[in-house]
mmCIF file of C-alpha atoms in Angstrom:
data_model
loop_
_atom_site.group_PDB
_atom_site.id
_atom_site.type_symbol
_atom_site.label_atom_id
_atom_site.label_comp_id
_atom_site.label_asym_id
_atom_site.label_seq_id
_atom_site.Cartn_x
_atom_site.Cartn_y
_atom_site.Cartn_z
ATOM 1 C CA MET A 8 19.764 -40.414 4.385
ATOM 2 C CA ALA A 9 18.753 -36.785 4.254
ATOM 3 C CA SER A 10 18.843 -34.934 7.865
ATOM 4 C CA THR A 11 15.919 -35.204 10.080
ATOM 5 C CA SER A 12 16.697 -32.056 12.477
ATOM 6 C CA ARG A 13 13.827 -30.285 12.894
ATOM 7 C CA PRO A 14 14.400 -26.316 12.260
ATOM 8 C CA LYS A 15 13.310 -24.166 15.094
ATOM 9 C CA ARG A 16 9.422 -23.340 15.253
ATOM 10 C CA LEU A 17 8.801 -24.690 11.930
ATOM 11 C CA PRO A 18 5.063 -26.104 12.024
ATOM 12 C CA ASN A 19 4.777 -29.917 11.203
ATOM 13 C CA HIS A 20 3.237 -29.233 8.090
ATOM 14 C CA ALA A 21 6.180 -27.591 6.652
ATOM 15 C CA LEU A 22 8.513 -31.164 7.526
ATOM 16 C CA ILE A 23 8.311 -34.135 5.623
ATOM 17 C CA LEU A 24 8.392 -36.913 8.696
ATOM 18 C CA ASP A 25 7.853 -39.893 6.574
ATOM 19 C CA GLU A 26 10.986 -41.604 4.976
ATOM 20 C CA GLU A 27 9.455 -42.847 1.943
ATOM 21 C CA ALA A 28 7.530 -39.182 1.067
ATOM 22 C CA LEU A 29 11.256 -37.528 1.452
ATOM 23 C CA GLU A 30 12.190 -39.698 -1.161
ATOM 24 C CA VAL A 31 9.880 -38.933 -3.412
ATOM 25 C CA SER A 32 10.234 -35.469 -2.621
ATOM 26 C CA ARG A 33 13.995 -35.722 -3.387
ATOM 27 C CA LEU A 34 13.387 -37.605 -6.709
ATOM 28 C CA ARG A 35 11.101 -34.884 -8.059
ATOM 29 C CA THR A 36 13.419 -31.945 -6.996
ATOM 30 C CA SER A 37 16.293 -33.862 -8.629
ATOM 31 C CA GLN A 38 13.967 -34.087 -11.919
ATOM 32 C CA GLY A 39 13.585 -30.587 -11.959
ATOM 33 C CA LEU A 40 10.368 -30.043 -10.962
ATOM 34 C CA TYR A 41 11.030 -26.721 -9.446
ATOM 35 C CA ASN A 42 13.291 -25.375 -11.784
ATOM 36 C CA LEU A 43 13.395 -21.966 -12.787
ATOM 37 C CA SER A 44 11.291 -21.687 -15.893
ATOM 38 C CA PRO A 45 13.014 -20.164 -19.411
ATOM 39 C CA LYS A 46 10.826 -17.077 -18.487
ATOM 40 C CA GLU A 47 12.198 -16.979 -14.980
ATOM 41 C CA LEU A 48 15.779 -17.073 -16.032
ATOM 42 C CA PHE A 49 14.852 -13.476 -17.752
ATOM 43 C CA TRP A 50 14.591 -12.149 -14.091
ATOM 44 C CA GLN A 51 17.520 -13.970 -12.748
ATOM 45 C CA ALA A 52 19.232 -12.512 -15.551
ATOM 46 C CA ARG A 53 18.612 -8.869 -14.135
ATOM 47 C CA PHE A 54 19.241 -9.772 -10.444
ATOM 48 C CA ARG A 55 22.517 -8.043 -10.261
ATOM 49 C CA HIS A 56 20.941 -5.048 -12.309
ATOM 50 C CA LEU A 57 18.009 -4.532 -10.382
ATOM 51 C CA ARG A 58 19.935 -4.733 -7.230
ATOM 52 C CA ASP A 59 22.500 -2.288 -8.322
ATOM 53 C CA HIS A 60 19.512 -0.253 -9.036
ATOM 54 C CA GLY A 61 18.327 -0.960 -5.004
ATOM 55 C CA TYR A 62 15.640 -3.501 -5.550
ATOM 56 C CA LEU A 63 16.182 -7.030 -4.579
ATOM 57 C CA LEU A 64 14.332 -9.761 -5.805
ATOM 58 C CA ARG A 65 13.674 -12.953 -3.836
ATOM 59 C CA PRO A 66 16.401 -15.630 -3.353
ATOM 60 C CA ARG A 67 14.946 -17.695 -5.851
ATOM 61 C CA TYR A 68 16.072 -15.659 -8.831
ATOM 62 C CA SER A 69 19.707 -15.043 -7.221
ATOM 63 C CA PRO A 70 22.432 -15.888 -9.680
ATOM 64 C CA GLY A 71 23.598 -19.866 -8.643
ATOM 65 C CA TRP A 72 19.779 -20.441 -6.824
ATOM 66 C CA LYS A 73 19.821 -24.031 -5.504
ATOM 67 C CA PRO A 74 16.620 -25.004 -3.573
ATOM 68 C CA SER A 75 16.712 -24.148 0.384
ATOM 69 C CA TRP A 76 15.518 -27.722 1.100
ATOM 70 C CA ILE A 77 17.801 -29.773 -0.591
ATOM 71 C CA GLY A 78 19.405 -32.032 1.884
ATOM 72 C CA THR A 79 16.971 -31.158 4.521
ATOM 73 C CA ASN A 80 13.308 -33.031 5.468
ATOM 74 C CA LEU A 81 11.671 -29.485 4.646
ATOM 75 C CA GLU A 82 8.388 -29.876 2.352
ATOM 76 C CA PRO A 83 9.216 -27.608 -0.453
ATOM 77 C CA LEU A 84 5.728 -26.262 -0.622
ATOM 78 C CA PHE A 85 6.191 -24.594 2.469
ATOM 79 C CA CYS A 86 9.894 -23.268 1.297
ATOM 80 C CA GLU A 87 9.446 -19.379 -0.286
ATOM 81 C CA ASP A 88 11.966 -20.151 -2.722
ATOM 82 C CA SER A 89 10.146 -23.100 -4.630
ATOM 83 C CA ILE A 90 7.393 -20.475 -5.609
ATOM 84 C CA MET A 91 7.038 -20.081 -9.359
ATOM 85 C CA LEU A 92 5.852 -17.169 -11.179
ATOM 86 C CA LEU A 93 2.186 -16.913 -12.155
ATOM 87 C CA ASP A 94 2.461 -13.498 -14.671
ATOM 88 C CA TYR A 95 5.774 -13.581 -16.006
ATOM 89 C CA GLN A 96 5.684 -10.189 -17.076
ATOM 90 C CA VAL A 97 5.788 -8.789 -13.462
ATOM 91 C CA LEU A 98 7.763 -9.481 -10.570
ATOM 92 C CA ASP A 99 7.745 -8.726 -7.058
ATOM 93 C CA ALA A 100 11.052 -7.145 -5.392
ATOM 94 C CA THR A 101 11.625 -5.423 -2.301
ATOM 95 C CA ARG A 102 13.311 -1.907 -2.425
ATOM 96 C CA THR A 103 16.431 -1.978 -0.377
ATOM 97 C CA GLU A 104 15.890 1.580 0.829
ATOM 98 C CA ASP A 105 13.033 1.365 3.061
ATOM 99 C CA GLY A 106 11.977 -2.579 2.877
ATOM 100 C CA GLU A 107 8.900 -1.325 0.731
ATOM 101 C CA LEU A 108 7.504 -4.284 -1.429
ATOM 102 C CA VAL A 109 7.269 -3.225 -5.275
ATOM 103 C CA ALA A 110 6.170 -4.653 -8.624
ATOM 104 C CA ILE A 111 8.665 -4.499 -11.827
ATOM 105 C CA LYS A 112 7.179 -5.311 -15.336
ATOM 106 C CA SER A 113 9.134 -5.523 -18.323
ATOM 107 C CA PHE A 114 7.646 -4.067 -21.272
ATOM 108 C CA ILE A 115 8.703 -3.288 -24.946
ATOM 109 C CA LYS A 116 9.467 0.756 -25.473
ATOM 110 C CA LYS A 117 6.852 1.636 -27.802
ATOM 111 C CA ASP A 118 3.475 3.100 -28.656
ATOM 112 C CA GLN A 119 2.157 5.639 -25.588
ATOM 113 C CA GLU A 120 2.477 2.923 -22.630
ATOM 114 C CA GLU A 121 5.674 4.598 -21.045
ATOM 115 C CA GLN A 122 4.617 8.072 -21.469
ATOM 116 C CA ILE A 123 0.833 7.776 -20.056
ATOM 117 C CA ALA A 124 2.423 6.030 -17.189
ATOM 118 C CA LEU A 125 4.748 8.698 -16.582
ATOM 119 C CA PHE A 126 2.348 11.679 -16.995
ATOM 120 C CA PHE A 127 -0.093 10.174 -14.639
ATOM 121 C CA ALA A 128 2.342 9.621 -12.157
ATOM 122 C CA SER A 129 3.557 12.910 -12.123
ATOM 123 C CA ILE A 130 -0.143 14.143 -11.230
ATOM 124 C CA ARG A 131 -0.714 14.557 -7.419
ATOM 125 C CA ASP A 132 -4.683 14.713 -7.430
ATOM 126 C CA PRO A 133 -7.317 12.857 -5.310
ATOM 127 C CA ARG A 134 -8.784 11.911 -8.491
ATOM 128 C CA ASN A 135 -6.068 10.280 -10.233
ATOM 129 C CA HIS A 136 -6.747 6.526 -9.790
ATOM 130 C CA CYS A 137 -3.745 5.249 -12.096
ATOM 131 C CA ILE A 138 -0.994 3.215 -10.822
ATOM 132 C CA ARG A 139 2.038 5.652 -9.743
ATOM 133 C CA ILE A 140 5.515 4.857 -11.387
ATOM 134 C CA HIS A 141 8.487 5.057 -8.943
ATOM 135 C CA GLN A 142 11.196 4.547 -12.019
ATOM 136 C CA ILE A 143 11.784 3.091 -15.352
ATOM 137 C CA LEU A 144 15.056 1.645 -15.855
ATOM 138 C CA PRO A 145 16.713 0.415 -18.844
ATOM 139 C CA ASP A 146 17.090 -3.337 -19.676
ATOM 140 C CA PRO A 147 20.333 -4.231 -19.079
ATOM 141 C CA PHE A 148 20.204 -6.491 -22.161
ATOM 142 C CA GLU A 149 17.761 -5.960 -24.392
ATOM 143 C CA PRO A 150 17.807 -2.052 -25.649
ATOM 144 C CA ARG A 151 14.217 -2.483 -26.792
ATOM 145 C CA LEU A 152 12.600 -3.312 -23.089
ATOM 146 C CA GLY A 153 12.362 -1.264 -20.525
ATOM 147 C CA LEU A 154 11.474 -2.382 -16.538
ATOM 148 C CA MET A 155 8.659 -0.043 -14.870
ATOM 149 C CA VAL A 156 9.259 -0.149 -11.288
ATOM 150 C CA MET A 157 5.497 0.323 -9.304
ATOM 151 C CA PRO A 158 3.874 -0.061 -5.770
ATOM 152 C CA TYR A 159 2.948 -3.646 -5.521
ATOM 153 C CA LEU A 160 -0.630 -3.797 -5.532
ATOM 154 C CA ARG A 161 -2.908 -6.899 -4.981
ATOM 155 C CA PRO A 162 -6.104 -7.907 -7.381
ATOM 156 C CA CYS A 163 -9.241 -5.554 -6.485
ATOM 157 C CA ASN A 164 -11.680 -8.583 -5.772
ATOM 158 C CA ASN A 165 -9.210 -10.857 -3.526
ATOM 159 C CA PRO A 166 -10.223 -10.938 -1.212
ATOM 160 C CA GLU A 167 -13.803 -10.666 -2.022
ATOM 161 C CA PHE A 168 -16.036 -7.908 -1.399
ATOM 162 C CA LEU A 169 -17.995 -8.396 1.997
ATOM 163 C CA THR A 170 -20.668 -5.124 2.472
ATOM 164 C CA VAL A 171 -22.629 -3.099 0.291
ATOM 165 C CA GLY A 172 -19.987 -0.115 1.482
ATOM 166 C CA ASP A 173 -17.220 -2.028 -0.374
ATOM 167 C CA VAL A 174 -18.934 -1.966 -3.400
ATOM 168 C CA VAL A 175 -20.108 1.840 -2.821
ATOM 169 C CA GLU A 176 -15.945 2.460 -2.263
ATOM 170 C CA PHE A 177 -15.050 0.586 -5.424
ATOM 171 C CA VAL A 178 -17.686 2.117 -7.429
ATOM 172 C CA ASP A 179 -16.610 5.318 -6.177
ATOM 173 C CA GLN A 180 -13.061 5.312 -7.167
ATOM 174 C CA THR A 181 -13.390 3.423 -10.169
ATOM 175 C CA MET A 182 -15.823 5.920 -11.840
ATOM 176 C CA GLU A 183 -13.991 9.049 -10.262
ATOM 177 C CA GLY A 184 -10.662 7.625 -11.887
ATOM 178 C CA LEU A 185 -12.127 7.153 -15.493
ATOM 179 C CA ALA A 186 -13.769 10.391 -15.330
ATOM 180 C CA PHE A 187 -10.344 11.864 -14.517
ATOM 181 C CA MET A 188 -8.686 9.958 -17.187
ATOM 182 C CA HIS A 189 -11.285 10.754 -19.851
ATOM 183 C CA LYS A 190 -10.621 14.535 -18.918
ATOM 184 C CA LEU A 191 -7.301 14.504 -19.818
ATOM 185 C CA HIS A 192 -8.210 12.905 -23.014
ATOM 186 C CA ILE A 193 -6.561 9.318 -22.499
ATOM 187 C CA ALA A 194 -8.603 5.815 -23.368
ATOM 188 C CA HIS A 195 -7.506 3.240 -21.631
ATOM 189 C CA ARG A 196 -8.683 0.539 -23.928
ATOM 190 C CA ASP A 197 -8.651 -2.452 -21.556
ATOM 191 C CA ILE A 198 -10.696 -1.896 -18.634
ATOM 192 C CA ALA A 199 -10.976 -5.210 -16.975
ATOM 193 C CA VAL A 200 -11.474 -6.720 -13.480
ATOM 194 C CA SER A 201 -7.656 -7.917 -13.764
ATOM 195 C CA ASN A 202 -6.580 -4.324 -15.134
ATOM 196 C CA ILE A 203 -7.843 -2.609 -11.874
ATOM 197 C CA MET A 204 -5.742 -3.660 -8.506
ATOM 198 C CA MET A 205 -5.603 -2.478 -4.458
ATOM 199 C CA ASP A 206 -3.275 -1.601 -2.242
ATOM 200 C CA ALA A 207 -4.403 -3.626 0.412
ATOM 201 C CA LYS A 208 -1.405 -3.035 3.284
ATOM 202 C CA ALA A 209 -4.343 -1.923 5.509
ATOM 203 C CA LEU A 210 -6.071 -5.425 5.046
ATOM 204 C CA TYR A 211 -2.858 -7.200 5.865
ATOM 205 C CA PRO A 212 -0.936 -5.035 8.476
ATOM 206 C CA ASN A 213 1.941 -7.864 8.768
ATOM 207 C CA GLY A 214 1.974 -8.414 4.972
ATOM 208 C CA HIS A 215 1.203 -11.505 2.630
ATOM 209 C CA HIS A 216 3.138 -13.512 0.394
ATOM 210 C CA PRO A 217 3.035 -11.310 -3.282
ATOM 211 C CA ILE A 218 2.427 -14.514 -5.466
ATOM 212 C CA ARG A 219 0.702 -17.062 -2.858
ATOM 213 C CA LEU A 220 -1.502 -14.640 -1.699
ATOM 214 C CA GLY A 221 -3.205 -16.359 1.230
ATOM 215 C CA TYR A 222 -0.035 -17.343 2.966
ATOM 216 C CA THR A 223 2.230 -15.203 4.993
ATOM 217 C CA PRO A 224 5.483 -13.956 3.341
ATOM 218 C CA ASP A 225 7.313 -16.585 4.451
ATOM 219 C CA VAL A 226 4.624 -19.034 3.235
ATOM 220 C CA LEU A 227 4.176 -21.087 6.167
ATOM 221 C CA TYR A 228 0.502 -20.054 7.709
ATOM 222 C CA PRO A 229 -2.610 -18.874 5.946
ATOM 223 C CA VAL A 230 -3.120 -15.088 6.561
ATOM 224 C CA SER A 231 -6.846 -13.813 6.696
ATOM 225 C CA ALA A 232 -7.757 -10.056 5.795
ATOM 226 C CA LEU A 233 -9.200 -7.596 7.623
ATOM 227 C CA PRO A 234 -12.461 -6.038 6.751
ATOM 228 C CA ARG A 235 -12.300 -3.341 4.325
ATOM 229 C CA ALA A 236 -15.197 -1.246 6.025
ATOM 230 C CA GLY A 237 -13.288 1.867 7.792
ATOM 231 C CA ARG A 238 -10.028 1.350 6.320
ATOM 232 C CA ASN A 239 -8.190 3.295 3.540
ATOM 233 C CA VAL A 240 -8.158 0.887 0.705
ATOM 234 C CA GLN A 241 -7.323 2.723 -2.686
ATOM 235 C CA TYR A 242 -7.798 0.899 -6.134
ATOM 236 C CA TYR A 243 -5.961 2.047 -9.109
ATOM 237 C CA TYR A 244 -6.128 1.629 -12.958
ATOM 238 C CA ILE A 245 -3.348 -0.513 -14.169
ATOM 239 C CA ASP A 246 -1.616 -1.564 -17.576
ATOM 240 C CA PHE A 247 -1.579 1.358 -20.136
ATOM 241 C CA GLY A 248 -0.283 -1.055 -23.341
ATOM 242 C CA LEU A 249 -3.364 -0.604 -25.171
ATOM 243 C CA SER A 250 -4.297 2.955 -23.990
ATOM 244 C CA THR A 251 -4.369 6.068 -26.259
ATOM 245 C CA TRP A 252 -3.827 9.749 -25.890
ATOM 246 C CA PHE A 253 -5.527 11.885 -27.923
ATOM 247 C CA LYS A 254 -4.963 15.331 -28.891
ATOM 248 C CA PRO A 255 -7.582 18.191 -27.830
ATOM 249 C CA GLY A 256 -10.199 18.081 -30.524
ATOM 250 C CA SER A 257 -8.835 15.005 -32.463
ATOM 251 C CA SER A 258 -11.131 12.186 -33.543
ATOM 252 C CA PRO A 259 -11.716 9.324 -30.460
ATOM 253 C CA TYR A 260 -12.133 7.127 -33.058
ATOM 254 C CA VAL A 261 -9.668 3.982 -32.884
ATOM 255 C CA LEU A 262 -9.433 0.631 -34.680
ATOM 256 C CA GLY A 263 -8.352 -2.659 -33.124
ATOM 257 C CA ASP A 264 -10.677 -5.710 -31.610
ATOM 258 C CA VAL A 265 -8.391 -5.473 -28.057
ATOM 259 C CA GLY A 266 -9.167 -5.244 -24.539
ATOM 260 C CA ARG A 267 -10.902 -7.983 -22.553
ATOM 261 C CA ALA A 268 -14.361 -7.044 -22.290
ATOM 262 C CA GLU A 269 -17.128 -8.206 -24.852
ATOM 263 C CA VAL A 270 -17.742 -4.953 -26.290
ATOM 264 C CA PRO A 271 -19.888 -5.015 -29.010
ATOM 265 C CA GLU A 272 -18.604 -2.495 -31.413
ATOM 266 C CA LEU A 273 -14.641 -3.758 -31.547
ATOM 267 C CA SER A 274 -13.340 -3.991 -35.097
ATOM 268 C CA ASP A 275 -10.154 -4.200 -36.877
ATOM 269 C CA THR A 276 -12.146 -2.249 -39.971
ATOM 270 C CA VAL A 277 -14.741 -0.401 -38.498
ATOM 271 C CA PRO A 278 -13.471 2.638 -36.611
ATOM 272 C CA TYR A 279 -15.266 3.230 -32.685
ATOM 273 C CA ASP A 280 -15.102 5.448 -30.211
ATOM 274 C CA ALA A 281 -12.525 4.418 -27.753
ATOM 275 C CA PHE A 282 -13.888 6.553 -24.765
ATOM 276 C CA LYS A 283 -17.454 4.940 -25.046
ATOM 277 C CA VAL A 284 -15.686 1.376 -25.220
ATOM 278 C CA ASP A 285 -14.500 2.344 -21.800
ATOM 279 C CA ILE A 286 -17.687 3.188 -20.561
ATOM 280 C CA TYR A 287 -19.021 -0.115 -21.516
ATOM 281 C CA ALA A 288 -16.101 -2.112 -20.290
ATOM 282 C CA LEU A 289 -16.651 -0.463 -16.748
ATOM 283 C CA GLY A 290 -20.029 -1.399 -17.016
ATOM 284 C CA TYR A 291 -19.210 -4.779 -17.460
ATOM 285 C CA VAL A 292 -17.033 -4.882 -14.651
ATOM 286 C CA TYR A 293 -19.696 -3.722 -12.164
ATOM 287 C CA ALA A 294 -22.185 -6.264 -14.064
ATOM 288 C CA LYS A 295 -19.746 -9.213 -13.748
ATOM 289 C CA GLU A 296 -18.485 -8.551 -10.477
ATOM 290 C CA PHE A 297 -21.558 -7.533 -8.431
ATOM 291 C CA ASP A 298 -24.727 -7.843 -10.095
ATOM 292 C CA ASN A 299 -24.314 -11.206 -11.487
ATOM 293 C CA LYS A 300 -23.367 -11.915 -7.893
ATOM 294 C CA TYR A 301 -25.402 -10.583 -5.436
ATOM 295 C CA LYS A 302 -29.046 -9.702 -4.521
ATOM 296 C CA ASN A 303 -28.909 -6.332 -2.783
ATOM 297 C CA VAL A 304 -26.732 -4.354 -5.341
ATOM 298 C CA ASP A 305 -29.986 -2.872 -7.495
ATOM 299 C CA PHE A 306 -29.012 0.562 -7.192
ATOM 300 C CA LEU A 307 -26.364 -0.214 -9.394
ATOM 301 C CA LEU A 308 -28.907 -1.336 -12.121
ATOM 302 C CA PRO A 309 -29.543 1.815 -13.950
ATOM 303 C CA LEU A 310 -26.189 3.016 -14.281
ATOM 304 C CA ILE A 311 -24.757 -0.293 -15.499
ATOM 305 C CA GLU A 312 -27.767 -0.494 -18.005
ATOM 306 C CA LYS A 313 -26.664 3.212 -19.552
ATOM 307 C CA MET A 314 -23.051 1.946 -19.580
ATOM 308 C CA LYS A 315 -23.650 -0.879 -21.391
ATOM 309 C CA ARG A 316 -26.027 -0.187 -24.219
ATOM 310 C CA GLN A 317 -25.324 -1.654 -27.262
ATOM 311 C CA ARG A 318 -25.059 1.640 -29.208
ATOM 312 C CA PRO A 319 -22.108 3.510 -27.970
ATOM 313 C CA GLU A 320 -23.761 6.975 -28.628
ATOM 314 C CA GLU A 321 -26.462 6.139 -26.215
ATOM 315 C CA ARG A 322 -23.687 5.899 -23.447
ATOM 316 C CA PRO A 323 -22.960 8.484 -21.312
ATOM 317 C CA THR A 324 -19.716 10.065 -20.918
ATOM 318 C CA ALA A 325 -17.665 9.371 -17.818
ATOM 319 C CA GLU A 326 -18.271 12.652 -16.259
ATOM 320 C CA GLN A 327 -22.038 12.011 -16.734
ATOM 321 C CA ILE A 328 -22.254 8.881 -15.815
ATOM 322 C CA PHE A 329 -19.988 10.072 -12.476
ATOM 323 C CA GLN A 330 -21.917 12.669 -11.629
ATOM 324 C CA GLU A 331 -25.040 10.385 -12.029
ATOM 325 C CA TRP A 332 -23.734 7.893 -9.584
ATOM 326 C CA GLN A 333 -22.597 10.594 -7.141
ATOM 327 C CA GLN A 334 -26.123 11.736 -7.092
ATOM 328 C CA LYS A 335 -27.763 7.939 -6.838
ATOM 329 C CA ARG A 336 -25.073 7.804 -4.072
ATOM 330 C CA ALA A 337 -26.142 10.535 -1.964
ATOM 331 C CA THR A 338 -29.548 9.113 -1.810
ATOM 332 C CA LEU A 339 -28.352 5.455 -0.020
ATOM 333 C CA ASN A 340 -28.922 5.416 3.663
ATOM 334 C CA ASP A 341 -25.637 5.271 5.881
ATOM 335 C CA SER A 342 -26.636 1.764 7.409
ATOM 336 C CA LEU A 343 -26.794 0.270 4.100
ATOM 337 C CA PHE A 344 -23.133 0.426 3.557
ATOM 338 C CA ARG A 345 -22.665 -1.926 6.748
ATOM 339 C CA TRP A 346 -25.075 -4.392 5.608
ATOM 340 C CA ARG A 347 -23.604 -7.651 3.987
ATOM 341 C CA LEU A 348 -23.643 -8.530 0.348
ATOM 342 C CA VAL A 349 -25.755 -11.557 0.003
ATOM 343 C CA PRO A 350 -24.827 -13.926 -2.730
ATOM 344 C CA LYS A 351 -27.514 -15.057 -5.494
ATOM 345 C CA SER A 352 -26.557 -18.515 -4.675
ATOM 346 C CA GLU A 353 -27.405 -18.385 -1.324
ATOM 347 C CA GLN A 354 -29.686 -21.182 0.054
ATOM 348 C CA THR A 355 -33.098 -19.807 2.080
ATOM 349 C CA ILE A 356 -32.047 -21.243 5.498
ATOM 350 C CA GLU A 357 -28.282 -19.849 5.544
ATOM 351 C CA ARG A 358 -29.734 -16.506 4.296
ATOM 352 C CA VAL A 359 -31.741 -16.196 7.662
ATOM 353 C CA VAL A 360 -28.668 -17.399 9.873
ATOM 354 C CA ASN A 361 -26.379 -14.625 8.403
ATOM 355 C CA ASP A 362 -28.931 -12.118 8.310
ATOM 356 C CA THR A 363 -29.661 -12.752 11.905
ATOM 357 C CA VAL A 364 -25.756 -12.297 12.422
ATOM 358 C CA ALA A 365 -25.821 -9.115 10.689
ATOM 359 C CA VAL A 366 -28.632 -7.640 12.553
ATOM 360 C CA ALA A 367 -26.549 -8.402 15.300
ATOM 361 C CA TRP A 368 -23.529 -6.808 14.654
ATOM 362 C CA GLU A 369 -25.588 -3.735 13.452
ATOM 363 C CA GLY A 370 -27.012 -3.295 16.718
ATOM 364 C CA ILE A 371 -23.288 -3.504 18.317
ATOM 365 C CA TYR A 372 -22.796 -1.104 16.004
ATOM 366 C CA HIS A 373 -25.221 1.339 17.235
ATOM 367 C CA LEU A 374 -24.620 0.276 20.759
ATOM 368 C CA LYS A 375 -21.181 1.585 20.405
ATOM 369 C CA LYS A 376 -22.008 4.641 19.080
ATOM 370 C CA LEU A 377 -24.658 5.846 22.049
ATOM 371 C CA VAL A 378 -22.184 4.654 24.619
ATOM 372 C CA GLY A 379 -19.043 6.461 22.890
#
């Protein structure tokens, strides 16, 4: 019979208190339900190599790992080492020097990805919204691979945007970053919401689990984000695996039906302007994440329309659309930034209640300003 001794300070939901359920859990574990997948074994094989370079993987990836819940009545779902990877190309780790959470990407050392990533990492400029690179390590087994160490970032839309100001700040940074990228003759070629990440440390001062994002680092309790408003949230472009660095004055035309946005001119046979594809793709992000979801982001519509024009030559450059955005932004009232985003799916009665609450919070905001 498995031990039923209760570990200190564990919540009931982290324990299996029913004997029959405990037997089922033991059977599933013995059948390999929680075993490392073949792609996770890739990372386990590199555990010592990364540790020797100052990066510690989670216990699941240590050599000879055994599930921590074996012989106990712990619920595997609430044991940190039961959590499997979602993106097998990238794994989180802890930098032993200072305890900082990082992300390590395995990549094929070809094309321009490493060169472009290191170039942007070398630039200290507030307009640079490209992911920083801490270090690139050699792969200990495959010379064609490299291990790129970066800051750990969170998906840009998780948690969801709450206020108009959240949207404005996101557009500020992503437009500025694209204009800066293009100024340096680099086209990303795979702009999508999944390739724009955020440094969300300010939203989660006590941290969160790097895979099970809605939970504390020990995965025992749900965790909620603080609002973006008034906090330093930085957005970054990631993944330069499809990017192209053009020589000054060279043709921007390329081939390849690549990227995740539904850009009309993509082709394997007809050359197209890589920079104009980036413009369309970013406009697609704004349309999908904001215009399609919320009622009160009409101020973005003229920009989205220009960025998503079917004919590439009719789209503005990144610098042009950024300048137009800055002019539009200057006309927006500051009070609008604090207003909640109104979902298009929201029913009338629900909107009345939510708007009433929003008005009350706006009144509190102004009262606080008056009383200092």
